[in-house]
Amino acid sequence: MRLRALLDTEVLGLRLLGGEDELDRSVRGVMTTDLRDPSRYLSGGELVLTGLAWRRDASDTEPFVRILANAGVAGLAAGEAELGAVPDDLVEACLRHRLPLFAVDETVAFATITEHVVRQVSGERAGDLAAVVDRHRRLMTSGPAGGGPEVVLDLLTSDLDLRAWVLSPTGRQIAGAGEPLPPRVGAELAGRHLAATRTGRPGPHRAEVDGTAYSLFPIRNTGRGALPAPSRDVRESVLSDWLLAVAADSGDWPAARLDLLQGVTQLIAVERDRRDAARAVRRRLAQEVLELVQTGAAPAEIAARLRVAAPVLLPGLGTAPHWQVVVARVEWSAGDTEPTGGQAAQALLEEILVDPAVTGPDSADRIAVAHTGEEAIALVPLTALPPAGADGSDASGDSEDPERHDTALHADALLDTVRAPLSAGLADDGRLTLGVSAAVHSAEGLRGALEEARHARRVAAARPGPVCAAGHHELASHVLLLPFVPDDVRRAFTARLLDPLRDYDRRHRAELIETLEAFLDCDGSWTRCAARLHLHVNTLRYRVGRIEQLTGRDLSRLEDKLDFFLALRMS
């Protein structure tokens, strides 16, 4: 704002005493002082308000005015409440130094002038910042330019004194200005934001953590992978959208400032779109490897695809010595419409598998995630194999190098970083379950790792709670072995034992497969199995006899019971 605008505002009670030619000076702030030397508190552009308590006689005036002029202040306003009329020596000194001088009527408080100047200057800064945000958004939309969201967050801090951070749904900091947000606070804010969003309340949402008020603005995912706005289900978007956390209470903000922050979120959404586009290559690689593994492709073909994927996921390494598989599934309770969980699970896995100590939007470059319908599958390269035994020896028997880090993923560690915030987003109608495989060192082991991760996820699904995870070490011994049985052996084994029963069931609706499963679950107890199936014991004996007749097996023998058990598990 200009000095002339202050003079034209009648309620401020300012009267010009000198410096009419300098009234177009810009005012960037206001300061009240009665110090004889206030230079240490001046940065230039201020309107200085003084009650003249520093002036003992006329000899004090010249040094005071010279200090203000050298500091580059915009003008001086002297109050008439204490000494009456402004002294002539002050008027003359200001004329010599070309410093505009105003008299402040004794009925006007300095606080009134201060409040008016601060309000006007803040509004103008917001307008300038809005123009910068708009220009930055146009640059980023048209091509790589502008420096990312950090530039605008820096402007919020420098021009509006607002500290802000961009957070993921788990609370991990993606961008920020100045001091990073403590991880615990980030997770708490993310959880509050997810819970508020699930209620349907529009943002910004207010949250208070450790005595500090925050305003939480959603950053909508509007990129290539986002659902169209009319079909967006809040249960899907809440688990993938970023948020902007501002250390301020937006409850009393004017509309212009709220609009400015909405513009900032739109700008960051452009950065999100750019990041998702960069992830498309990694997603495609994961999809190709997954299809090869699931269709039983030759290990040499899978290995060739892995050699292509490794340099993309681990630049500079060339090949990945070991791989892990993580399977995730998001499930919702039935409602009017039930969203597909695969895409949400994919976005969550890409976030969950990032080291929580790493910040920045590109820190997930080493993760390739595909999704198929309701589940997402991550292919994670490892730069070092974790020790296989408690003695620190790896699979080859060599001693583990103490300098080599254990880079493998652990289910409990993943769970600790995401359980609290994501539970708020899943609320009471959603579940996220994760399964983590052991590390494998070759293409031949990937199919087993995939099966292992899926089995581990089923173990997690059997547990209570909205977010659960299980690792390969939690699997029973037979489950641990089954994924590594070759497909042709699986098919031959299950066909020989179960196909005669399935054929008989199709022709006679005899439910022999169901009877076999219940009989084994009841450990061969006739009475318990009959009660479970609501059958007479004699009917159950007839069905078991038919099973033995069709398969040539004897269900009183442990070996035959075990064969049937494994066949059912592999089918």
Coordinates of C-alpha atoms in Angstrom, one line a residue:
M1 CA 0.0 0.0 0.0
R2 CA 1.0 3.7 -0.5
L3 CA 1.4 6.4 2.1
R4 CA -1.1 8.4 0.2
A5 CA -3.8 5.8 0.9
L6 CA -3.2 6.2 4.7
L7 CA -3.6 10.0 4.4
D8 CA -6.9 9.5 2.5
T9 CA -8.3 7.2 5.3
E10 CA -10.1 9.6 7.6
V11 CA -10.6 7.2 10.5
L12 CA -6.8 7.1 11.0
G13 CA -6.7 10.8 11.9
L14 CA -3.4 11.5 10.1
R15 CA -2.4 15.0 9.1
L16 CA 0.6 15.6 6.7
L17 CA 3.3 17.9 8.1
G18 CA 5.9 17.5 5.4
G19 CA 7.0 15.2 2.5
E20 CA 4.1 15.6 0.0
D21 CA 6.4 14.6 -2.9
E22 CA 7.1 11.2 -1.2
L23 CA 3.6 10.0 -0.6
D24 CA 3.9 7.3 -3.3
R25 CA 6.3 5.3 -1.1
S26 CA 5.2 1.7 -0.4
V27 CA 4.4 0.7 3.1
R28 CA 5.4 -2.9 3.9
G29 CA 4.8 -2.9 7.6
V30 CA 4.3 -0.8 10.8
M31 CA 6.4 -0.4 13.9
T32 CA 5.8 1.6 17.1
T33 CA 8.9 2.8 19.0
D34 CA 10.1 5.3 21.5
L35 CA 13.7 4.1 21.4
R36 CA 16.4 6.7 20.6
D37 CA 18.0 4.2 18.2
P38 CA 15.5 1.7 16.8
S39 CA 17.8 0.7 13.8
R40 CA 18.2 -2.9 14.9
Y41 CA 14.4 -3.5 14.6
L42 CA 14.0 -1.8 11.1
S43 CA 14.3 -3.6 7.8
G44 CA 13.0 -0.8 5.5
G45 CA 9.5 0.1 4.2
E46 CA 7.9 0.6 7.7
L47 CA 5.6 3.3 8.8
V48 CA 7.1 4.2 12.2
L49 CA 4.8 5.4 15.0
T50 CA 6.2 7.3 17.9
G51 CA 4.9 9.1 21.0
L52 CA 8.1 11.2 21.1
A53 CA 9.2 9.8 24.5
W54 CA 12.7 9.6 23.1
R55 CA 12.9 13.4 22.7
R56 CA 14.4 15.3 25.7
D57 CA 15.3 18.4 23.7
A58 CA 15.8 19.5 20.1
S59 CA 19.3 18.0 20.0
D60 CA 17.8 14.5 20.0
T61 CA 15.8 15.1 16.9
E62 CA 18.4 15.1 14.1
P63 CA 20.1 11.7 15.2
F64 CA 16.7 10.0 15.4
V65 CA 15.5 11.2 12.0
R66 CA 18.8 10.3 10.4
I67 CA 18.6 6.7 11.7
L68 CA 15.1 6.3 10.3
A69 CA 16.1 7.8 6.9
N70 CA 19.2 5.5 6.7
A71 CA 17.1 2.5 7.5
G72 CA 14.8 3.3 4.5
V73 CA 11.5 3.6 6.4
A74 CA 8.5 4.8 4.5
G75 CA 7.4 7.5 6.8
L76 CA 7.1 8.8 10.4
A77 CA 3.9 9.4 12.3
A78 CA 4.2 11.4 15.6
G79 CA 1.4 11.3 18.2
E80 CA 0.0 14.5 19.8
A81 CA -1.4 12.8 22.9
E82 CA 1.7 13.4 25.1
L83 CA 3.4 16.7 23.9
G84 CA 0.6 18.3 22.0
A85 CA 1.7 19.8 18.7
V86 CA 4.6 18.1 16.9
P87 CA 7.8 20.1 17.6
D88 CA 9.1 22.3 14.7
D89 CA 12.6 20.8 14.9
L90 CA 11.2 17.4 14.0
V91 CA 9.3 18.9 11.1
E92 CA 12.5 20.5 9.8
A93 CA 14.7 17.5 10.3
C94 CA 12.2 15.3 8.3
L95 CA 12.2 17.9 5.5
R96 CA 16.0 17.8 5.3
H97 CA 16.0 14.0 5.1
R98 CA 13.0 13.8 2.7
L99 CA 11.1 11.7 5.3
P100 CA 7.3 12.1 5.1
L101 CA 6.0 13.2 8.5
F102 CA 2.4 12.8 9.8
A103 CA 0.8 14.0 13.0
V104 CA -1.6 11.5 14.7
D105 CA -4.6 13.1 16.3
E106 CA -4.7 12.5 20.1
T107 CA -8.1 10.7 19.8
V108 CA -6.6 8.0 17.6
A109 CA -4.8 5.0 19.1
F110 CA -1.6 3.7 17.5
A111 CA -3.3 0.2 17.6
T112 CA -5.9 1.5 15.2
I113 CA -3.3 2.5 12.6
T114 CA -1.3 -0.7 13.2
E115 CA -4.3 -2.9 12.6
H116 CA -5.3 -1.1 9.4
V117 CA -1.8 -1.2 7.9
V118 CA -1.3 -4.9 8.8
R119 CA -4.7 -5.8 7.3
Q120 CA -4.0 -3.9 4.1
V121 CA -0.5 -5.1 3.6
S122 CA -1.5 -8.8 4.3
G123 CA -4.3 -8.6 1.7
E124 CA -1.9 -7.1 -0.9
R125 CA 0.7 -9.8 -0.2
A126 CA -1.9 -12.5 -0.6
G127 CA -2.9 -11.0 -3.9
D128 CA 0.7 -11.0 -5.0
L129 CA 1.2 -14.5 -3.9
A130 CA -2.0 -15.6 -5.6
A131 CA -0.5 -14.3 -8.9
V132 CA 2.7 -16.2 -8.3
V133 CA 0.8 -19.4 -7.6
D134 CA -1.3 -19.0 -10.7
R135 CA 1.8 -18.3 -12.8
H136 CA 3.6 -21.3 -11.2
R137 CA 0.6 -23.6 -11.9
R138 CA 0.6 -22.6 -15.6
L139 CA 4.3 -23.3 -15.9
M140 CA 4.0 -26.7 -14.2
T141 CA 1.0 -27.6 -16.3
S142 CA 2.8 -26.8 -19.6
G143 CA 6.0 -28.6 -18.7
P144 CA 8.7 -29.3 -16.1
A145 CA 9.3 -25.9 -14.5
G146 CA 8.8 -24.0 -11.3
G147 CA 10.7 -26.2 -8.9
G148 CA 7.8 -28.2 -7.5
P149 CA 5.6 -27.5 -4.5
E150 CA 8.4 -26.4 -2.3
V151 CA 8.6 -23.1 -4.1
V152 CA 5.0 -22.2 -3.3
L153 CA 5.3 -23.5 0.3
D154 CA 8.4 -21.2 0.7
L155 CA 6.3 -18.3 -0.6
L156 CA 3.6 -19.0 2.0
T157 CA 6.2 -18.8 4.7
S158 CA 8.0 -15.7 3.5
D159 CA 5.0 -13.7 2.4
L160 CA 2.2 -14.8 4.7
D161 CA 4.1 -16.3 7.6
L162 CA 2.3 -19.6 7.1
R163 CA 4.2 -22.8 7.7
A164 CA 2.9 -25.7 5.5
W165 CA 3.7 -29.3 4.6
V166 CA 2.4 -31.7 2.0
L167 CA 1.6 -35.1 3.6
S168 CA 0.7 -38.5 2.3
P169 CA -2.3 -40.5 3.7
T170 CA 0.0 -42.2 6.1
G171 CA 1.5 -38.8 7.3
R172 CA 4.8 -39.1 5.6
Q173 CA 6.1 -35.6 4.6
I174 CA 6.3 -35.2 0.8
A175 CA 7.2 -31.5 0.7
G176 CA 7.6 -28.7 3.2
A177 CA 9.2 -25.3 3.9
G178 CA 11.6 -24.9 6.8
E179 CA 11.7 -27.4 9.6
P180 CA 10.3 -30.8 8.8
L181 CA 7.1 -31.9 10.6
P182 CA 7.9 -34.6 13.3
P183 CA 6.7 -38.0 12.0
R184 CA 4.4 -38.5 15.0
V185 CA 2.7 -35.2 14.3
G186 CA 2.4 -36.0 10.6
A187 CA 0.8 -39.4 11.3
E188 CA -1.6 -37.8 13.8
L189 CA -2.7 -35.1 11.3
A190 CA -3.1 -37.6 8.5
G191 CA -5.4 -39.7 10.8
R192 CA -7.5 -36.6 11.8
H193 CA -7.8 -35.6 8.1
L194 CA -8.9 -39.1 7.0
A195 CA -11.4 -39.4 9.8
A196 CA -12.9 -36.0 9.0
T197 CA -13.0 -36.7 5.3
R198 CA -14.9 -40.0 5.9
T199 CA -17.6 -38.1 7.7
G200 CA -18.3 -36.1 4.4
R201 CA -17.4 -32.7 5.9
P202 CA -15.7 -30.4 3.4
G203 CA -12.2 -29.2 4.0
P204 CA -10.3 -27.5 5.4
H205 CA -10.5 -29.5 8.6
R206 CA -9.2 -28.2 11.9
A207 CA -6.9 -30.2 14.1
E208 CA -4.9 -29.4 17.2
V209 CA -1.7 -31.4 18.1
D210 CA 0.6 -30.6 21.0
G211 CA -1.1 -27.2 21.5
T212 CA -0.7 -26.1 17.8
A213 CA -3.7 -25.6 15.6
Y214 CA -3.5 -26.9 12.0
S215 CA -5.8 -26.5 9.0
L216 CA -5.9 -29.5 6.7
F217 CA -6.7 -29.0 3.0
P218 CA -7.4 -32.1 0.8
I219 CA -5.3 -32.3 -2.4
R220 CA -7.5 -34.2 -4.8
N221 CA -5.9 -36.7 -7.1
T222 CA -7.1 -35.5 -10.5
G223 CA -4.5 -37.2 -12.6
R224 CA -4.6 -40.0 -15.2
G225 CA -5.3 -42.7 -12.6
A226 CA -8.0 -40.9 -10.7
L227 CA -11.7 -41.7 -11.0
P228 CA -13.9 -39.1 -12.7
A229 CA -15.4 -36.7 -10.2
P230 CA -19.0 -37.9 -10.5
S231 CA -18.0 -41.5 -9.8
R232 CA -15.4 -40.9 -7.1
D233 CA -16.2 -42.9 -4.0
V234 CA -14.8 -41.2 -0.8
R235 CA -13.8 -44.6 0.5
E236 CA -11.4 -44.9 -2.5
S237 CA -10.1 -41.4 -2.7
V238 CA -9.5 -40.9 1.0
L239 CA -6.8 -43.5 0.9
S240 CA -4.9 -42.0 -2.0
D241 CA -5.3 -38.2 -1.8
W242 CA -2.5 -36.1 -0.3
L243 CA -3.2 -33.3 2.1
L244 CA -1.8 -29.8 2.8
A245 CA -1.3 -29.1 6.5
V246 CA -1.0 -25.4 7.5
A247 CA 0.1 -24.4 11.0
A248 CA -2.8 -21.9 11.5
D249 CA -6.5 -21.8 12.3
S250 CA -8.3 -21.0 9.1
G251 CA -11.6 -20.4 10.9
D252 CA -11.3 -16.7 10.7
W253 CA -9.6 -16.3 7.4
P254 CA -11.1 -14.1 4.7
A255 CA -12.4 -15.8 1.5
A256 CA -9.4 -14.5 -0.5
R257 CA -6.9 -16.4 1.7
L258 CA -9.0 -19.6 1.5
D259 CA -9.1 -19.3 -2.2
L260 CA -5.3 -18.8 -2.3
L261 CA -4.8 -22.0 -0.3
Q262 CA -7.2 -23.9 -2.7
G263 CA -5.0 -22.6 -5.5
V264 CA -1.9 -24.0 -3.8
T265 CA -3.6 -27.5 -3.5
Q266 CA -4.5 -27.4 -7.2
L267 CA -0.8 -26.6 -8.0
I268 CA 0.4 -29.6 -5.8
A269 CA -2.2 -31.8 -7.6
V270 CA -0.3 -31.1 -10.8
E271 CA 2.9 -32.3 -9.2
R272 CA 1.0 -35.4 -8.0
D273 CA -0.2 -36.0 -11.6
R274 CA 3.4 -35.7 -12.8
R275 CA 4.6 -38.2 -10.2
D276 CA 1.9 -40.7 -11.1
A277 CA 2.8 -40.4 -14.8
A278 CA 6.4 -41.3 -13.9
R279 CA 5.2 -44.3 -12.0
A280 CA 3.4 -45.7 -15.0
V281 CA 6.7 -47.4 -16.3
R282 CA 7.3 -49.2 -13.0
R283 CA 3.6 -50.3 -12.8
R284 CA 3.8 -51.7 -16.3
L285 CA 7.0 -53.6 -15.4
A286 CA 5.4 -55.1 -12.4
Q287 CA 2.3 -56.1 -14.4
E288 CA 4.4 -57.8 -17.0
V289 CA 6.5 -59.8 -14.5
L290 CA 3.3 -60.7 -12.6
E291 CA 1.6 -62.1 -15.7
L292 CA 4.7 -64.1 -16.6
V293 CA 4.8 -65.6 -13.1
Q294 CA 1.1 -66.4 -12.9
T295 CA 0.9 -68.0 -16.3
G296 CA 3.8 -70.3 -15.5
A297 CA 6.3 -68.8 -17.9
A298 CA 9.8 -70.3 -18.1
P299 CA 12.2 -69.0 -15.4
A300 CA 14.5 -67.8 -18.2
E301 CA 11.8 -65.5 -19.6
I302 CA 11.0 -64.2 -16.2
A303 CA 14.7 -63.6 -15.4
A304 CA 15.0 -61.6 -18.7
R305 CA 12.2 -59.4 -17.7
L306 CA 13.7 -58.9 -14.2
R307 CA 17.0 -57.8 -15.8
V308 CA 15.0 -55.0 -17.6
A309 CA 13.2 -54.0 -14.4
A310 CA 16.2 -53.9 -12.0
P311 CA 18.0 -50.9 -13.6
V312 CA 14.7 -48.9 -13.6
L313 CA 14.0 -49.7 -9.9
L314 CA 17.6 -49.5 -8.7
P315 CA 19.5 -47.1 -10.9
G316 CA 23.2 -47.7 -11.0
L317 CA 23.0 -51.2 -9.5
G318 CA 22.4 -53.0 -12.8
T319 CA 20.7 -56.0 -11.2
A320 CA 18.9 -56.8 -8.0
P321 CA 20.4 -59.6 -6.1
H322 CA 17.2 -60.5 -4.3
W323 CA 13.4 -59.8 -4.5
Q324 CA 10.5 -59.7 -2.2
V325 CA 6.8 -59.8 -2.9
V326 CA 4.1 -57.9 -1.0
V327 CA 0.4 -58.5 -1.5
A328 CA -2.3 -56.0 -0.3
R329 CA -6.0 -56.1 -0.4
V330 CA -8.6 -53.4 0.5
E331 CA -12.0 -54.7 1.3
W332 CA -15.2 -52.8 2.1
S333 CA -18.4 -53.9 3.7
A334 CA -21.4 -54.1 1.4
G335 CA -23.2 -50.8 0.6
D336 CA -25.2 -49.2 -2.2
T337 CA -22.0 -49.3 -4.3
E338 CA -18.9 -51.2 -3.4
P339 CA -15.7 -49.7 -4.8
T340 CA -13.0 -51.9 -6.4
G341 CA -10.2 -52.2 -3.9
G342 CA -7.3 -53.0 -6.3
Q343 CA -6.6 -49.4 -7.3
A344 CA -6.7 -48.1 -3.7
A345 CA -4.5 -51.0 -2.6
Q346 CA -2.0 -50.2 -5.4
A347 CA -1.8 -46.5 -4.3
L348 CA -1.4 -47.6 -0.6
L349 CA 1.3 -50.1 -1.3
E350 CA 3.3 -47.5 -3.3
E351 CA 3.1 -45.3 -0.2
I352 CA 3.5 -47.9 2.6
L353 CA 6.6 -49.4 1.1
V354 CA 8.5 -46.1 1.2
D355 CA 11.0 -45.7 4.0
P356 CA 9.2 -43.4 6.5
A357 CA 12.4 -41.6 7.1
V358 CA 12.7 -40.6 3.4
T359 CA 10.9 -37.4 2.3
G360 CA 10.0 -36.2 -1.2
P361 CA 7.5 -37.2 -3.9
D362 CA 10.1 -39.3 -5.8
S363 CA 11.2 -41.5 -2.9
A364 CA 9.1 -44.4 -4.1
D365 CA 11.1 -44.9 -7.3
R366 CA 12.3 -48.4 -6.3
I367 CA 8.8 -49.8 -5.9
A368 CA 6.8 -51.5 -8.7
V369 CA 3.2 -52.3 -7.9
A370 CA 0.6 -53.9 -10.2
H371 CA -3.1 -54.5 -9.3
T372 CA -5.4 -57.2 -10.5
G373 CA -9.1 -56.7 -9.6
E374 CA -9.2 -56.7 -5.8
E375 CA -5.5 -57.1 -4.8
A376 CA -2.3 -55.2 -5.4
I377 CA 1.1 -56.9 -5.8
A378 CA 4.4 -55.2 -5.2
L379 CA 7.7 -56.4 -6.6
V380 CA 10.4 -55.0 -4.3
P381 CA 14.1 -55.3 -5.2
L382 CA 16.6 -55.7 -2.4
T383 CA 20.2 -54.5 -2.5
A384 CA 21.3 -57.1 0.2
L385 CA 19.9 -60.4 1.5
P386 CA 18.9 -60.5 5.1
P387 CA 20.5 -63.2 7.3
A388 CA 18.6 -66.4 7.2
G389 CA 19.4 -67.7 10.7
A390 CA 19.8 -66.4 14.2
D391 CA 23.5 -67.0 14.0
G392 CA 23.9 -64.4 11.2
S393 CA 24.5 -66.8 8.4
D394 CA 22.9 -66.4 5.1
A395 CA 21.5 -69.2 2.9
S396 CA 24.9 -70.1 1.5
G397 CA 26.3 -70.6 5.0
D398 CA 28.6 -67.6 4.7
S399 CA 29.0 -65.2 7.6
E400 CA 26.9 -62.1 7.3
D401 CA 28.9 -59.0 6.7
P402 CA 28.3 -56.6 9.6
E403 CA 28.6 -53.7 7.2
R404 CA 25.8 -55.0 5.0
H405 CA 22.4 -53.7 5.9
D406 CA 19.2 -55.7 6.2
T407 CA 17.1 -54.1 3.5
A408 CA 14.3 -56.7 3.6
L409 CA 10.8 -55.6 4.4
H410 CA 9.2 -56.8 7.7
A411 CA 5.4 -57.0 8.2
D412 CA 5.4 -55.7 11.7
A413 CA 7.5 -52.7 10.8
L414 CA 5.2 -51.9 7.9
L415 CA 2.2 -52.2 10.2
D416 CA 3.6 -49.9 12.8
T417 CA 4.0 -47.0 10.3
V418 CA 0.5 -47.1 8.9
R419 CA -1.9 -48.7 11.3
A420 CA -3.0 -45.5 13.1
P421 CA -3.7 -43.1 10.3
L422 CA -5.1 -45.6 7.8
S423 CA -7.5 -47.1 10.5
A424 CA -9.1 -43.7 10.6
G425 CA -9.6 -43.7 6.8
L426 CA -10.9 -47.2 6.7
A427 CA -13.3 -46.3 9.5
D428 CA -15.8 -49.1 10.4
D429 CA -16.5 -50.4 6.9
G430 CA -13.0 -51.0 5.4
R431 CA -10.1 -53.4 5.9
L432 CA -6.5 -53.4 4.7
T433 CA -4.6 -56.7 4.9
L434 CA -0.9 -57.2 3.9
G435 CA 1.2 -60.2 3.3
V436 CA 5.0 -60.2 3.0
S437 CA 7.1 -62.9 1.4
A438 CA 10.6 -64.0 2.2
A439 CA 13.4 -62.7 0.0
V440 CA 14.2 -64.9 -3.1
H441 CA 17.3 -64.7 -5.2
S442 CA 16.1 -65.8 -8.6
A443 CA 13.3 -65.9 -11.1
E444 CA 12.5 -69.5 -10.1
G445 CA 11.6 -68.3 -6.6
L446 CA 9.2 -65.6 -7.6
R447 CA 6.1 -67.8 -8.0
G448 CA 6.7 -69.3 -4.6
A449 CA 7.2 -65.8 -3.1
L450 CA 3.9 -64.6 -4.6
E451 CA 2.1 -67.6 -3.2
E452 CA 3.8 -67.1 0.1
A453 CA 2.8 -63.5 0.3
R454 CA -0.8 -64.4 -0.6
H455 CA -0.9 -67.0 2.1
A456 CA 0.5 -64.5 4.6
R457 CA -2.2 -62.0 3.6
R458 CA -4.8 -64.6 4.3
V459 CA -3.3 -65.1 7.8
A460 CA -3.5 -61.4 8.3
A461 CA -7.1 -61.4 7.1
A462 CA -8.1 -63.8 9.9
R463 CA -7.0 -61.3 12.5
P464 CA -9.3 -58.6 14.0
G465 CA -8.8 -54.9 13.2
P466 CA -9.0 -52.6 10.2
V467 CA -5.2 -52.8 9.3
C468 CA -3.4 -56.2 9.6
A469 CA -0.2 -57.7 8.2
A470 CA 1.6 -61.0 8.4
G471 CA 5.0 -62.2 7.2
H472 CA 6.3 -65.4 5.8
H473 CA 7.8 -66.4 9.2
E474 CA 4.2 -66.7 10.6
L475 CA 3.2 -69.4 8.1
A476 CA 2.8 -73.0 9.1
S477 CA 5.3 -75.4 7.7
H478 CA 3.1 -77.0 5.1
V479 CA 1.9 -73.6 3.9
L480 CA 5.5 -72.5 3.6
L481 CA 6.4 -75.5 1.4
L482 CA 3.3 -75.5 -0.8
P483 CA 4.2 -72.4 -2.9
F484 CA 7.4 -74.0 -4.1
V485 CA 5.8 -77.1 -5.5
P486 CA 5.9 -77.0 -9.3
D487 CA 2.6 -76.4 -11.1
D488 CA 2.6 -79.6 -13.0
V489 CA 3.2 -81.6 -9.8
R490 CA 0.4 -79.7 -8.1
R491 CA -2.1 -80.3 -10.9
A492 CA -1.3 -84.0 -11.1
F493 CA -1.4 -84.6 -7.4
T494 CA -4.8 -82.7 -6.8
A495 CA -6.3 -84.2 -10.0
R496 CA -5.5 -87.8 -8.9
L497 CA -7.1 -87.3 -5.5
L498 CA -9.9 -84.8 -6.0
D499 CA -11.1 -85.1 -9.6
P500 CA -13.0 -88.3 -8.9
L501 CA -14.9 -86.7 -6.1
R502 CA -15.7 -83.5 -8.1
D503 CA -17.0 -85.6 -10.9
Y504 CA -19.2 -87.6 -8.6
D505 CA -20.5 -84.4 -6.9
R506 CA -21.4 -82.9 -10.3
R507 CA -23.5 -85.9 -11.2
H508 CA -25.1 -86.7 -7.9
R509 CA -24.8 -83.5 -5.8
A510 CA -23.3 -85.7 -3.0
E511 CA -21.1 -82.9 -1.4
L512 CA -18.2 -85.3 -1.0
I513 CA -15.6 -82.5 -1.2
E514 CA -17.4 -80.5 1.5
T515 CA -17.7 -83.7 3.6
L516 CA -13.9 -84.4 3.2
E517 CA -13.0 -80.9 4.3
A518 CA -15.2 -81.1 7.4
F519 CA -13.9 -84.6 8.3
L520 CA -10.3 -83.4 8.2
D521 CA -11.1 -80.2 10.0
C522 CA -12.7 -82.3 12.8
D523 CA -9.5 -84.5 13.0
G524 CA -11.5 -87.6 11.9
S525 CA -14.1 -87.3 14.7
W526 CA -17.3 -88.9 13.4
T527 CA -19.6 -87.3 16.0
R528 CA -18.2 -83.7 15.7
C529 CA -18.1 -83.9 11.9
A530 CA -21.7 -85.2 11.7
A531 CA -22.8 -82.4 14.0
R532 CA -21.1 -79.8 11.9
L533 CA -22.7 -81.0 8.7
H534 CA -26.0 -81.7 10.4
L535 CA -25.9 -85.3 9.3
H536 CA -26.6 -88.6 11.0
V537 CA -23.4 -90.5 11.7
N538 CA -24.5 -93.3 9.4
T539 CA -24.9 -90.9 6.5
L540 CA -21.5 -89.5 7.2
R541 CA -20.0 -93.0 7.3
Y542 CA -21.6 -93.7 3.9
R543 CA -20.1 -90.5 2.4
V544 CA -16.6 -91.3 3.7
G545 CA -16.9 -94.8 2.4
R546 CA -17.8 -93.5 -1.0
I547 CA -14.7 -91.1 -0.9
E548 CA -12.5 -94.1 -0.1
Q549 CA -14.0 -96.2 -2.8
L550 CA -13.6 -93.5 -5.5
T551 CA -10.0 -92.7 -4.6
G552 CA -8.6 -96.0 -3.4
R553 CA -7.5 -94.3 -0.2
D554 CA -8.2 -95.2 3.5
L555 CA -9.1 -92.2 5.7
S556 CA -8.2 -94.1 8.8
R557 CA -4.5 -93.9 7.8
L558 CA -2.5 -90.8 8.7
E559 CA -0.7 -90.8 5.3
D560 CA -3.9 -90.7 3.3
K561 CA -5.4 -88.0 5.6
L562 CA -2.3 -85.9 5.0
D563 CA -2.4 -86.4 1.2
F564 CA -6.1 -85.3 1.1
F565 CA -5.3 -82.3 3.3
L566 CA -2.4 -81.1 1.1
A567 CA -4.5 -81.7 -2.1
L568 CA -7.3 -79.5 -0.7
R569 CA -4.8 -76.8 0.2
M570 CA -3.2 -76.8 -3.3
S571 CA -6.4 -76.9 -5.2

